[in-house]
Short mmCIF file of C-alpha atoms in Angstrom, two decimals:
data_model
loop_
_atom_site.label_atom_id
_atom_site.label_comp_id
_atom_site.label_asym_id
_atom_site.label_seq_id
_atom_site.Cartn_x
_atom_site.Cartn_y
_atom_site.Cartn_z
CA MET A 1 35.10 -140.13 39.10
CA GLY A 2 33.54 -142.80 41.28
CA GLY A 3 33.60 -140.52 44.26
CA ALA A 4 31.53 -137.84 42.64
CA GLY A 5 28.21 -139.46 43.49
CA ASN A 6 29.22 -139.91 47.12
CA ARG A 7 30.10 -136.30 47.47
CA ALA A 8 26.76 -135.36 45.90
CA ARG A 9 24.93 -137.54 48.35
CA ALA A 10 26.93 -135.82 51.08
CA GLY A 11 25.27 -132.66 49.86
CA ARG A 12 28.44 -130.81 49.15
CA LEU A 13 28.52 -128.23 46.45
CA MET A 14 30.25 -129.36 43.31
CA LEU A 15 30.58 -127.97 39.80
CA TRP A 16 29.87 -131.07 37.72
CA ASP A 17 28.53 -134.46 38.77
CA TRP A 18 29.46 -137.17 36.30
CA ASN A 19 27.36 -139.89 37.93
CA TYR A 20 24.29 -137.71 37.73
CA THR A 21 25.21 -136.86 34.15
CA PHE A 22 25.15 -140.50 33.07
CA GLU A 23 22.00 -141.10 35.07
CA ILE A 24 19.99 -138.50 33.17
CA LEU A 25 21.47 -139.17 29.73
CA PRO A 26 18.95 -141.85 28.65
CA GLU A 27 16.03 -139.63 29.51
CA LEU A 28 17.57 -136.66 27.73
CA ALA A 29 18.26 -138.84 24.71
CA ARG A 30 14.57 -139.79 24.57
CA ALA A 31 13.67 -136.12 24.83
CA ALA A 32 16.17 -135.30 22.09
CA LEU A 33 14.24 -137.61 19.81
CA VAL A 34 11.09 -135.61 20.51
CA THR A 35 12.98 -132.40 19.70
CA ILE A 36 14.29 -133.86 16.45
CA GLU A 37 10.86 -135.18 15.55
CA ALA A 38 9.27 -131.78 16.19
CA THR A 39 12.00 -130.13 14.11
CA LEU A 40 11.63 -132.44 11.13
CA ILE A 41 7.83 -132.51 11.03
CA GLY A 42 7.72 -128.76 11.66
CA PHE A 43 10.15 -128.09 8.85
CA VAL A 44 8.44 -130.34 6.32
CA LEU A 45 5.26 -128.42 7.16
CA ALA A 46 7.06 -125.06 6.87
CA ALA A 47 8.72 -125.94 3.56
CA THR A 48 5.44 -127.16 2.05
CA LEU A 49 3.25 -124.38 3.40
CA GLY A 50 5.88 -121.81 2.42
CA LEU A 51 5.90 -123.03 -1.16
CA ALA A 52 2.11 -122.97 -1.32
CA LEU A 53 2.00 -119.45 0.14
CA ALA A 54 4.67 -118.19 -2.25
CA ILE A 55 2.72 -119.53 -5.23
CA LEU A 56 -0.58 -118.12 -3.95
CA ARG A 57 1.05 -114.71 -3.48
CA MET A 58 2.02 -114.72 -7.16
CA ALA A 59 -1.58 -115.25 -8.29
CA LYS A 60 -2.91 -112.60 -10.67
CA ASN A 61 -6.25 -112.71 -8.88
CA PRO A 62 -6.01 -110.34 -5.89
CA ALA A 63 -8.69 -112.34 -4.09
CA ILE A 64 -6.02 -115.03 -3.74
CA SER A 65 -2.78 -113.07 -3.52
CA ILE A 66 -3.86 -110.47 -0.96
CA PRO A 67 -5.11 -112.88 1.74
CA ALA A 68 -1.92 -114.92 1.30
CA THR A 69 0.23 -111.80 1.71
CA VAL A 70 -1.75 -110.64 4.75
CA PHE A 71 -1.40 -114.08 6.31
CA VAL A 72 2.37 -114.12 5.82
CA GLU A 73 2.82 -110.60 7.21
CA PHE A 74 0.56 -111.36 10.16
CA ILE A 75 2.46 -114.52 11.08
CA ARG A 76 5.84 -112.87 10.68
CA SER A 77 4.82 -109.92 12.82
CA THR A 78 3.66 -111.87 15.86
CA PRO A 79 5.87 -113.84 18.26
CA LEU A 80 6.06 -117.58 17.87
CA LEU A 81 5.32 -118.08 21.56
CA ILE A 82 1.98 -116.30 21.21
CA GLN A 83 1.14 -118.46 18.20
CA ILE A 84 1.96 -121.58 20.20
CA PHE A 85 -0.23 -120.42 23.09
CA PHE A 86 -2.97 -119.49 20.68
CA LEU A 87 -3.09 -122.94 19.11
CA PHE A 88 -2.85 -124.70 22.46
CA PHE A 89 -5.02 -122.55 24.75
CA VAL A 90 -7.37 -120.63 22.46
CA PHE A 91 -8.21 -123.16 19.77
CA PRO A 92 -9.99 -125.46 22.28
CA HIS A 93 -12.53 -122.65 22.75
CA PHE A 94 -13.43 -123.10 19.10
CA GLY A 95 -13.76 -126.83 19.53
CA ILE A 96 -10.26 -127.67 18.24
CA THR A 97 -8.27 -129.39 20.95
CA LEU A 98 -4.70 -130.22 20.03
CA SER A 99 -2.10 -132.11 22.00
CA GLY A 100 0.88 -130.04 23.11
CA PHE A 101 3.11 -131.71 20.54
CA THR A 102 0.65 -131.19 17.69
CA ALA A 103 -0.03 -127.56 18.61
CA GLY A 104 3.67 -126.85 18.97
CA VAL A 105 4.71 -128.49 15.71
CA LEU A 106 1.84 -126.81 13.88
CA ALA A 107 2.85 -123.40 15.24
CA LEU A 108 6.49 -123.99 14.27
CA GLY A 109 5.44 -125.09 10.79
CA VAL A 110 3.12 -122.15 10.19
CA HIS A 111 5.55 -119.61 11.64
CA TYR A 112 8.52 -120.79 9.63
CA GLY A 113 6.26 -121.45 6.63
CA ALA A 114 5.69 -117.69 6.49
CA TYR A 115 9.44 -117.10 6.51
CA CYS A 116 10.09 -119.84 3.95
CA SER A 117 7.49 -118.31 1.62
CA GLU A 118 9.68 -115.19 1.43
CA VAL A 119 12.65 -117.35 0.51
CA TYR A 120 10.71 -119.13 -2.23
CA ARG A 121 9.40 -115.80 -3.46
CA ALA A 122 12.94 -114.53 -3.90
CA GLY A 123 13.71 -117.73 -5.78
CA PHE A 124 10.74 -117.28 -8.10
CA GLU A 125 11.54 -113.63 -8.72
CA ASN A 126 14.98 -114.65 -9.96
CA ILE A 127 13.48 -116.65 -12.81
CA PRO A 128 13.48 -114.44 -15.90
CA ARG A 129 10.16 -113.64 -17.51
CA SER A 130 11.44 -115.24 -20.70
CA GLN A 131 11.20 -118.68 -19.04
CA TRP A 132 7.50 -118.13 -18.36
CA GLU A 133 7.04 -116.96 -21.93
CA ALA A 134 8.82 -120.00 -23.33
CA ALA A 135 6.56 -122.24 -21.24
CA LEU A 136 3.47 -120.40 -22.45
CA ALA A 137 4.59 -120.58 -26.07
CA LEU A 138 4.84 -124.36 -25.63
CA ASN A 139 1.28 -124.28 -24.29
CA LEU A 140 2.27 -125.68 -20.89
CA GLY A 141 -0.44 -125.17 -18.29
CA ILE A 142 0.20 -123.30 -15.07
CA VAL A 143 0.70 -126.48 -13.00
CA ASP A 144 3.15 -128.00 -15.51
CA THR A 145 4.95 -124.67 -15.84
CA PHE A 146 5.54 -124.54 -12.09
CA ARG A 147 6.38 -128.21 -11.77
CA SER A 148 8.66 -128.67 -14.77
CA ILE A 149 10.08 -125.24 -15.50
CA ILE A 150 9.90 -122.80 -12.61
CA ILE A 151 10.28 -124.83 -9.40
CA PRO A 152 13.28 -126.90 -10.58
CA GLN A 153 15.10 -123.66 -11.37
CA ALA A 154 13.90 -121.58 -8.44
CA ILE A 155 14.42 -123.99 -5.55
CA PRO A 156 18.08 -125.14 -5.76
CA PRO A 157 19.53 -121.63 -5.33
CA VAL A 158 17.44 -121.04 -2.19
CA ILE A 159 18.15 -124.37 -0.48
CA PRO A 160 20.90 -122.81 1.70
CA ALA A 161 18.47 -120.12 2.87
CA LEU A 162 15.86 -122.79 3.64
CA GLY A 163 18.54 -124.75 5.49
CA ASN A 164 19.19 -121.76 7.71
CA TYR A 165 15.52 -121.65 8.62
CA LEU A 166 15.68 -125.36 9.44
CA ILE A 167 18.41 -124.57 11.97
CA ALA A 168 16.50 -121.55 13.28
CA LEU A 169 13.35 -123.66 13.70
CA PHE A 170 15.36 -126.32 15.50
CA LYS A 171 16.69 -123.76 17.96
CA GLU A 172 13.16 -122.51 18.68
CA THR A 173 11.83 -125.91 19.72
CA PRO A 174 12.55 -125.22 23.44
CA LEU A 175 9.55 -122.85 23.25
CA LEU A 176 7.43 -126.01 23.21
CA SER A 177 8.36 -126.46 26.86
CA ALA A 178 5.99 -123.57 27.55
CA ILE A 179 3.07 -125.89 26.77
CA ALA A 180 4.69 -128.83 28.61
CA VAL A 181 5.80 -130.84 25.58
CA LEU A 182 8.39 -133.30 26.82
CA GLU A 183 11.11 -132.16 24.47
CA LEU A 184 14.67 -131.50 25.64
CA MET A 185 14.15 -128.25 27.49
CA GLN A 186 11.08 -129.35 29.38
CA THR A 187 12.73 -132.65 30.28
CA ALA A 188 15.83 -130.85 31.53
CA LYS A 189 13.69 -128.53 33.66
CA ILE A 190 11.85 -131.48 35.22
CA LEU A 191 15.09 -133.36 35.89
CA GLY A 192 16.55 -130.25 37.46
CA SER A 193 13.57 -129.63 39.69
CA GLU A 194 13.60 -133.24 40.88
CA SER A 195 17.28 -133.29 41.84
CA PHE A 196 17.85 -129.60 42.48
CA ARG A 197 20.75 -129.86 40.07
CA TYR A 198 20.22 -127.78 36.94
CA THR A 199 23.84 -127.49 35.83
CA GLU A 200 24.11 -130.89 34.16
CA PRO A 201 20.72 -131.11 32.39
CA ILE A 202 20.72 -127.52 31.12
CA THR A 203 24.36 -127.71 30.02
CA LEU A 204 23.78 -131.01 28.24
CA VAL A 205 20.78 -129.57 26.41
CA GLY A 206 22.83 -126.56 25.40
CA LEU A 207 25.63 -128.80 24.17
CA PHE A 208 23.19 -130.89 22.19
CA PHE A 209 21.83 -127.80 20.41
CA LEU A 210 25.34 -126.51 19.79
CA VAL A 211 26.55 -129.75 18.23
CA MET A 212 23.40 -130.27 16.16
CA SER A 213 23.44 -126.69 14.89
CA LEU A 214 27.10 -126.90 13.92
CA VAL A 215 26.58 -130.19 12.14
CA SER A 216 23.51 -128.88 10.32
CA ALA A 217 25.29 -125.69 9.31
CA ALA A 218 28.15 -127.77 7.92
CA LEU A 219 25.63 -129.88 6.00
CA VAL A 220 23.97 -126.78 4.58
CA ARG A 221 27.37 -125.51 3.44
CA LEU A 222 28.08 -128.88 1.85
CA VAL A 223 24.79 -128.77 -0.04
CA GLU A 224 25.63 -125.22 -1.08
CA THR A 225 28.96 -126.27 -2.57
CA TRP A 226 27.34 -129.21 -4.27
CA LEU A 227 24.63 -126.97 -5.74
CA GLY A 228 27.29 -124.56 -6.91
CA ARG A 229 28.94 -127.37 -8.80
CA VAL A 230 25.66 -128.59 -10.31
CA GLY A 231 24.71 -124.97 -11.00
CA ARG A 232 27.74 -124.51 -13.21
CA ARG A 233 26.51 -127.29 -15.46
CA VAL A 234 23.17 -125.64 -16.14
CA MET B 1 -15.12 -122.57 -43.54
CA THR B 2 -11.73 -123.03 -41.96
CA ASP B 3 -10.32 -124.35 -45.21
CA ASN B 4 -10.87 -121.10 -47.09
CA ALA B 5 -10.05 -118.85 -44.17
CA PRO B 6 -6.55 -117.39 -44.04
CA MET B 7 -4.21 -119.16 -41.64
CA VAL B 8 -3.91 -115.99 -39.60
CA ARG B 9 -5.97 -112.82 -39.85
CA PHE B 10 -5.36 -109.61 -37.94
CA ASP B 11 -8.56 -107.61 -38.06
CA GLY B 12 -8.18 -104.04 -36.83
CA VAL B 13 -5.78 -105.09 -34.08
CA ARG B 14 -4.64 -102.34 -31.77
CA LYS B 15 -2.02 -102.32 -29.03
CA THR B 16 -1.27 -99.44 -26.73
CA TYR B 17 1.05 -98.91 -23.79
CA GLY B 18 -0.53 -96.04 -21.90
CA PRO B 19 -0.60 -93.08 -24.28
CA LEU B 20 1.72 -94.82 -26.75
CA THR B 21 0.08 -96.63 -29.67
CA VAL B 22 2.33 -99.52 -30.62
CA LEU B 23 0.04 -100.96 -33.26
CA ASP B 24 -2.70 -99.02 -34.96
CA GLU B 25 -5.61 -100.92 -36.54
CA LEU B 26 -3.46 -103.66 -38.02
CA CYS B 27 -5.16 -105.60 -40.81
CA LEU B 28 -3.16 -108.45 -42.25
CA ASP B 29 -4.09 -111.81 -43.77
CA ILE B 30 -1.54 -114.59 -43.93
CA ALA B 31 -2.28 -117.52 -46.16
CA ARG B 32 -1.61 -121.15 -45.34
CA ASN B 33 2.09 -121.98 -45.85
CA GLU B 34 2.90 -118.39 -46.62
CA LYS B 35 6.29 -117.06 -45.47
CA VAL B 36 6.01 -113.48 -44.32
CA ALA B 37 8.98 -111.36 -43.28
CA MET B 38 8.40 -108.31 -41.14
CA ILE B 39 11.00 -105.59 -41.27
CA GLY B 40 11.19 -102.07 -39.96
CA PRO B 41 12.94 -99.86 -37.46
CA SER B 42 12.91 -100.90 -33.79
CA GLY B 43 9.80 -99.78 -32.00
CA SER B 44 7.73 -100.03 -35.16
CA GLY B 45 5.55 -102.77 -33.65
CA LYS B 46 6.66 -105.79 -35.64
CA THR B 47 7.72 -107.89 -32.64
CA THR B 48 4.47 -106.97 -30.91
CA VAL B 49 2.58 -108.60 -33.79
CA LEU B 50 4.27 -111.93 -33.07
CA ARG B 51 3.87 -111.58 -29.29
CA MET B 52 0.15 -110.89 -29.62
CA LEU B 53 -0.32 -113.88 -31.89
CA MET B 54 1.52 -116.04 -29.32
CA THR B 55 -0.80 -114.54 -26.64
CA LEU B 56 2.19 -113.15 -24.75
CA GLU B 57 0.62 -109.70 -25.06
CA ARG B 58 -2.97 -108.72 -24.54
CA ILE B 59 -4.56 -106.91 -27.47
CA ASP B 60 -6.39 -103.66 -26.86
CA GLY B 61 -8.71 -103.75 -29.85
CA GLY B 62 -9.68 -105.83 -32.85
CA VAL B 63 -9.61 -109.60 -33.25
CA ILE B 64 -6.96 -112.09 -34.31
CA TYR B 65 -8.24 -115.15 -36.15
CA VAL B 66 -6.36 -118.41 -36.57
CA GLU B 67 -7.84 -120.62 -39.26
CA GLY B 68 -10.99 -118.53 -39.11
CA GLU B 69 -11.34 -118.96 -35.37
CA PRO B 70 -10.92 -116.01 -33.02
CA LEU B 71 -7.80 -116.41 -30.87
CA THR B 72 -8.34 -114.19 -27.87
CA HIS B 73 -12.11 -114.29 -28.10
CA MET B 74 -14.68 -117.00 -28.48
CA GLU B 75 -18.19 -117.01 -29.79
CA ARG B 76 -20.96 -117.42 -27.31
CA ASN B 77 -24.60 -116.89 -28.28
CA GLY B 78 -23.48 -115.15 -31.45
CA LYS B 79 -21.34 -112.65 -29.57
CA LEU B 80 -17.58 -112.47 -29.18
CA VAL B 81 -16.49 -112.72 -25.55
CA PRO B 82 -12.95 -112.90 -24.14
CA ALA B 83 -11.58 -116.42 -24.46
CA ASP B 84 -11.25 -118.71 -21.46
CA GLN B 85 -8.12 -120.76 -20.75
CA ARG B 86 -9.39 -123.84 -22.55
CA HIS B 87 -10.13 -121.98 -25.73
CA LEU B 88 -6.81 -120.11 -25.58
CA ARG B 89 -4.84 -123.31 -25.13
CA ARG B 90 -6.63 -125.04 -27.98
CA VAL B 91 -6.02 -122.25 -30.48
CA ARG B 92 -2.52 -121.52 -29.15
CA ALA B 93 -1.57 -125.12 -29.87
CA LYS B 94 -1.46 -124.23 -33.56
CA ILE B 95 1.30 -121.68 -32.99
CA GLY B 96 4.95 -122.10 -32.09
CA MET B 97 7.53 -119.44 -31.39
CA VAL B 98 11.30 -119.06 -31.44
CA PHE B 99 12.75 -116.20 -29.42
CA GLN B 100 15.66 -113.85 -29.91
CA GLN B 101 17.32 -115.06 -26.69
CA PHE B 102 16.50 -118.77 -27.32
CA ASN B 103 14.81 -119.11 -23.88
CA LEU B 104 15.77 -122.75 -23.54
CA PHE B 105 15.17 -124.37 -20.18
CA PRO B 106 18.67 -124.32 -18.65
CA HIS B 107 18.05 -127.24 -16.29
CA MET B 108 17.14 -129.66 -19.08
CA SER B 109 19.24 -131.34 -21.73
CA ALA B 110 18.59 -130.48 -25.39
CA MET B 111 16.58 -133.68 -25.63
CA ARG B 112 14.52 -132.96 -22.54
CA ASN B 113 13.84 -129.42 -23.76
CA CYS B 114 12.16 -130.97 -26.78
CA MET B 115 10.30 -133.66 -24.81
CA GLU B 116 8.77 -131.81 -21.89
CA ALA B 117 5.83 -130.08 -23.60
CA PRO B 118 4.97 -133.01 -25.91
CA ILE B 119 4.71 -135.24 -22.84
CA ARG B 120 2.87 -132.77 -20.61
CA VAL B 121 0.64 -131.06 -23.17
CA LEU B 122 0.16 -133.52 -26.04
CA GLY B 123 0.20 -136.51 -23.72
CA LEU B 124 2.88 -138.35 -25.69
CA SER B 125 4.51 -141.35 -24.05
CA ARG B 126 8.12 -140.90 -22.99
CA LYS B 127 9.24 -143.21 -25.75
CA ASP B 128 7.32 -141.41 -28.49
CA ALA B 129 8.45 -138.01 -27.25
CA GLU B 130 12.03 -139.23 -27.19
CA ALA B 131 11.82 -140.55 -30.74
CA ARG B 132 10.29 -137.32 -31.99
CA ALA B 133 12.82 -135.14 -30.14
CA ALA B 134 15.71 -137.21 -31.49
CA GLU B 135 14.37 -136.93 -35.01
CA LEU B 136 13.97 -133.15 -34.76
CA LEU B 137 17.40 -132.64 -33.21
CA GLU B 138 18.79 -134.72 -36.04
CA MET B 139 16.99 -132.49 -38.53
CA VAL B 140 18.50 -129.30 -37.06
CA GLY B 141 21.90 -130.97 -37.20
CA LEU B 142 22.33 -131.64 -33.49
CA GLY B 143 21.91 -135.40 -33.39
CA ASP B 144 25.19 -135.67 -31.50
CA LYS B 145 24.30 -133.02 -28.87
CA LYS B 146 21.13 -134.59 -27.49
CA ASP B 147 22.40 -134.86 -23.94
CA HIS B 148 24.11 -131.48 -23.80
CA TYR B 149 22.74 -128.77 -21.57
CA PRO B 150 22.07 -125.31 -23.06
CA SER B 151 25.14 -123.85 -21.33
CA GLN B 152 27.29 -126.40 -23.14
CA LEU B 153 26.03 -125.29 -26.55
CA SER B 154 26.91 -122.30 -28.71
CA GLY B 155 24.29 -119.65 -29.40
CA GLY B 156 23.60 -121.07 -32.85
CA GLN B 157 23.21 -124.56 -31.44
CA GLN B 158 20.91 -123.31 -28.69
CA GLN B 159 18.75 -121.55 -31.22
CA ARG B 160 18.52 -124.71 -33.31
CA VAL B 161 17.42 -126.64 -30.22
CA ALA B 162 14.81 -123.94 -29.64
CA ILE B 163 13.53 -124.45 -33.19
CA ALA B 164 13.35 -128.22 -32.64
CA ARG B 165 11.58 -127.64 -29.32
CA ALA B 166 8.90 -125.49 -30.98
CA LEU B 167 8.47 -127.98 -33.84
CA ALA B 168 7.99 -130.85 -31.40
CA MET B 169 4.57 -129.38 -30.62
CA ARG B 170 3.57 -129.72 -34.29
CA PRO B 171 2.46 -126.13 -34.82
CA LYS B 172 0.90 -124.96 -38.05
CA VAL B 173 2.32 -121.47 -37.69
CA MET B 174 5.88 -120.73 -36.65
CA LEU B 175 6.90 -117.34 -35.35
CA PHE B 176 10.55 -116.27 -35.49
CA ASP B 177 11.34 -113.19 -33.45
CA GLU B 178 14.73 -111.84 -34.51
CA VAL B 179 16.13 -115.31 -34.05
CA THR B 180 19.62 -114.45 -35.29
CA SER B 181 20.01 -111.06 -33.61
CA ALA B 182 21.68 -112.44 -30.48
CA LEU B 183 24.12 -114.60 -32.43
CA ASP B 184 27.73 -114.06 -33.33
CA PRO B 185 27.91 -113.34 -37.08
CA GLU B 186 29.55 -116.66 -37.92
CA LEU B 187 26.67 -118.57 -36.30
CA VAL B 188 23.85 -116.83 -38.17
CA GLY B 189 24.17 -119.04 -41.22
CA GLU B 190 23.57 -122.35 -39.48
CA VAL B 191 20.28 -121.08 -38.00
CA LEU B 192 19.08 -119.58 -41.28
CA ASN B 193 19.89 -122.85 -43.04
CA VAL B 194 17.61 -124.69 -40.65
CA ILE B 195 14.82 -122.21 -41.28
CA ARG B 196 15.35 -122.53 -45.02
CA LYS B 197 15.07 -126.30 -44.71
CA LEU B 198 11.86 -125.94 -42.71
CA GLY B 199 10.41 -123.75 -45.40
CA THR B 200 10.97 -126.28 -48.15
CA GLU B 201 10.38 -129.55 -46.31
CA HIS B 202 7.48 -128.74 -44.03
CA ASN B 203 4.04 -127.32 -44.55
CA LEU B 204 4.42 -124.42 -42.22
CA THR B 205 3.13 -120.90 -42.20
CA MET B 206 5.99 -118.70 -41.08
CA LEU B 207 6.11 -115.20 -39.73
CA MET B 208 9.48 -113.76 -39.05
CA VAL B 209 10.73 -110.51 -37.70
CA THR B 210 14.21 -110.12 -39.06
CA HIS B 211 17.05 -107.76 -39.77
CA GLN B 212 18.61 -110.19 -42.25
CA MET B 213 17.48 -108.44 -45.39
CA GLY B 214 19.27 -110.84 -47.69
CA PHE B 215 17.49 -113.78 -46.10
CA ALA B 216 14.11 -112.04 -46.18
CA LYS B 217 14.55 -111.27 -49.85
CA GLU B 218 15.42 -114.82 -50.78
CA PHE B 219 13.08 -116.67 -48.40
CA ALA B 220 9.88 -114.68 -47.93
CA ASP B 221 6.81 -114.75 -50.17
CA ARG B 222 5.86 -111.36 -48.85
CA VAL B 223 7.57 -108.60 -46.93
CA CYS B 224 5.81 -106.16 -44.62
CA PHE B 225 7.59 -102.94 -43.78
CA PHE B 226 6.44 -101.59 -40.42
CA TYR B 227 6.69 -97.97 -39.53
CA LYS B 228 5.28 -96.34 -36.39
CA GLY B 229 2.76 -99.05 -35.63
CA ARG B 230 1.46 -99.46 -39.16
CA ILE B 231 2.35 -101.45 -42.23
CA ALA B 232 3.78 -98.70 -44.38
CA GLU B 233 4.35 -100.94 -47.35
CA GLU B 234 3.93 -104.60 -48.17
CA GLY B 235 4.53 -106.72 -51.21
CA PRO B 236 6.73 -109.40 -52.72
CA PRO B 237 10.46 -109.10 -51.86
CA GLN B 238 11.21 -107.91 -55.37
CA GLN B 239 9.01 -104.88 -54.89
CA ILE B 240 10.15 -104.01 -51.37
CA PHE B 241 13.84 -104.52 -51.86
CA VAL B 242 14.26 -103.51 -55.49
CA GLN B 243 11.56 -100.95 -56.20
CA PRO B 244 10.05 -99.73 -52.94
CA ARG B 245 7.15 -97.39 -53.50
CA GLU B 246 7.37 -95.60 -50.21
CA GLU B 247 10.07 -93.10 -49.40
CA ARG B 248 10.25 -94.38 -45.80
CA THR B 249 10.93 -97.90 -47.00
CA ARG B 250 13.72 -96.63 -49.22
CA GLN B 251 15.25 -94.67 -46.34
CA PHE B 252 15.08 -97.63 -43.99
CA LEU B 253 16.68 -100.00 -46.48
CA CYS B 254 19.44 -97.51 -47.24
CA ALA B 255 20.17 -97.13 -43.53
CA VAL B 256 20.25 -100.90 -43.03
CA LEU B 257 22.53 -101.41 -46.04
CA GLU B 258 24.94 -98.76 -44.82
CA ALA B 259 25.07 -100.33 -41.38
CA GLY B 260 25.46 -103.84 -42.80
#
């Protein structure tokens, strides 16, 4: 292994350079943290916004439900990359200047929030009308009905579906490289352009996504089984 | 004024679904503590009466009064206008309902089912709500099932929890909508016994839609026979069940007896 670096310095073509690999690992690890941070903040935003949108879409007042529906359809029908560019390049024209990270995370959150709202909606639609009627007969207000009766029943069955969007969102974070956020992809590109070796950085990034996705998918399945077991009780 | 007013008054109440008239100009006064049984063929509008009183259905005409106060309307500058949420919730607080399918909250224990609304709506402390729920579950004979979830209880037990849950809100009027219809025959008795006990031990006005003619005869002060959206005949159980005046009542009772 020790000879690998020497051969690289000699400029000879080689498939994989272990010395170079270990050299760039710390920087990629730092970038991985940015990717994870963007994923987690983005998903918390998506899960929250999605829930709010799903509830607004159920409003009896069309002045509330229609704009919410239009918003969701609009977001779902336009590419995430355009939304990222819009927040980063167009918003400043309206006096809102966001850092690359903020714009990127916001776009991820809003984009996947629209998708999550559909998941929540399916969850809400699975609650029988009789549960709403029981809540009304007990004189529970709309906020208490959602908080105590509807949400606790609607959310657990859709957690696996939400988990899948968490993984999907995670895999879309490389798009943030398009606005120069120093997440994994962008960092790998820079490392590659500095050393003219792209094989190691790009492969490592790919491996990282592979491992993280597999682990997350396994976690989602675990939660699913656990929910199934809890679900049998209720 | 509210002391002399009937507990519940239906004044020309109408309900339609498109071209179909479910209830036609219903006029009915129910006195404080009166037990009224509503019988009749399915589709005759009797369940709709309970659902309108619980505000689960909008009414298309007329006014419902609870203790002399309009339920779905409120007075403003001497005129009746549709009620706002605050008014609805205040008047609705006097009414409790038990459903055919129990409608317990499946994610809560029996105890929690009886505590949630008292805590959230009446503002009871957790401790007070717990004490009250325990007492009510004891009364319906489920003191030992407090921590069971609905899926761990039989239909009869679930329905008794549902009765306790409604009582926990201290209603003045209790509505029972075919509460034994979804039960296996051997479980009907335990639920009726609880209702019987309520009738004697509590000051409650009760309206029940039922197919248990024997129970209606023994328990009710008054029986209303519904037919095609109208009360075709009403009177004390002795009249309705022993000497019905209307031919339709007679036919209905014969049919029910044959089936039973």
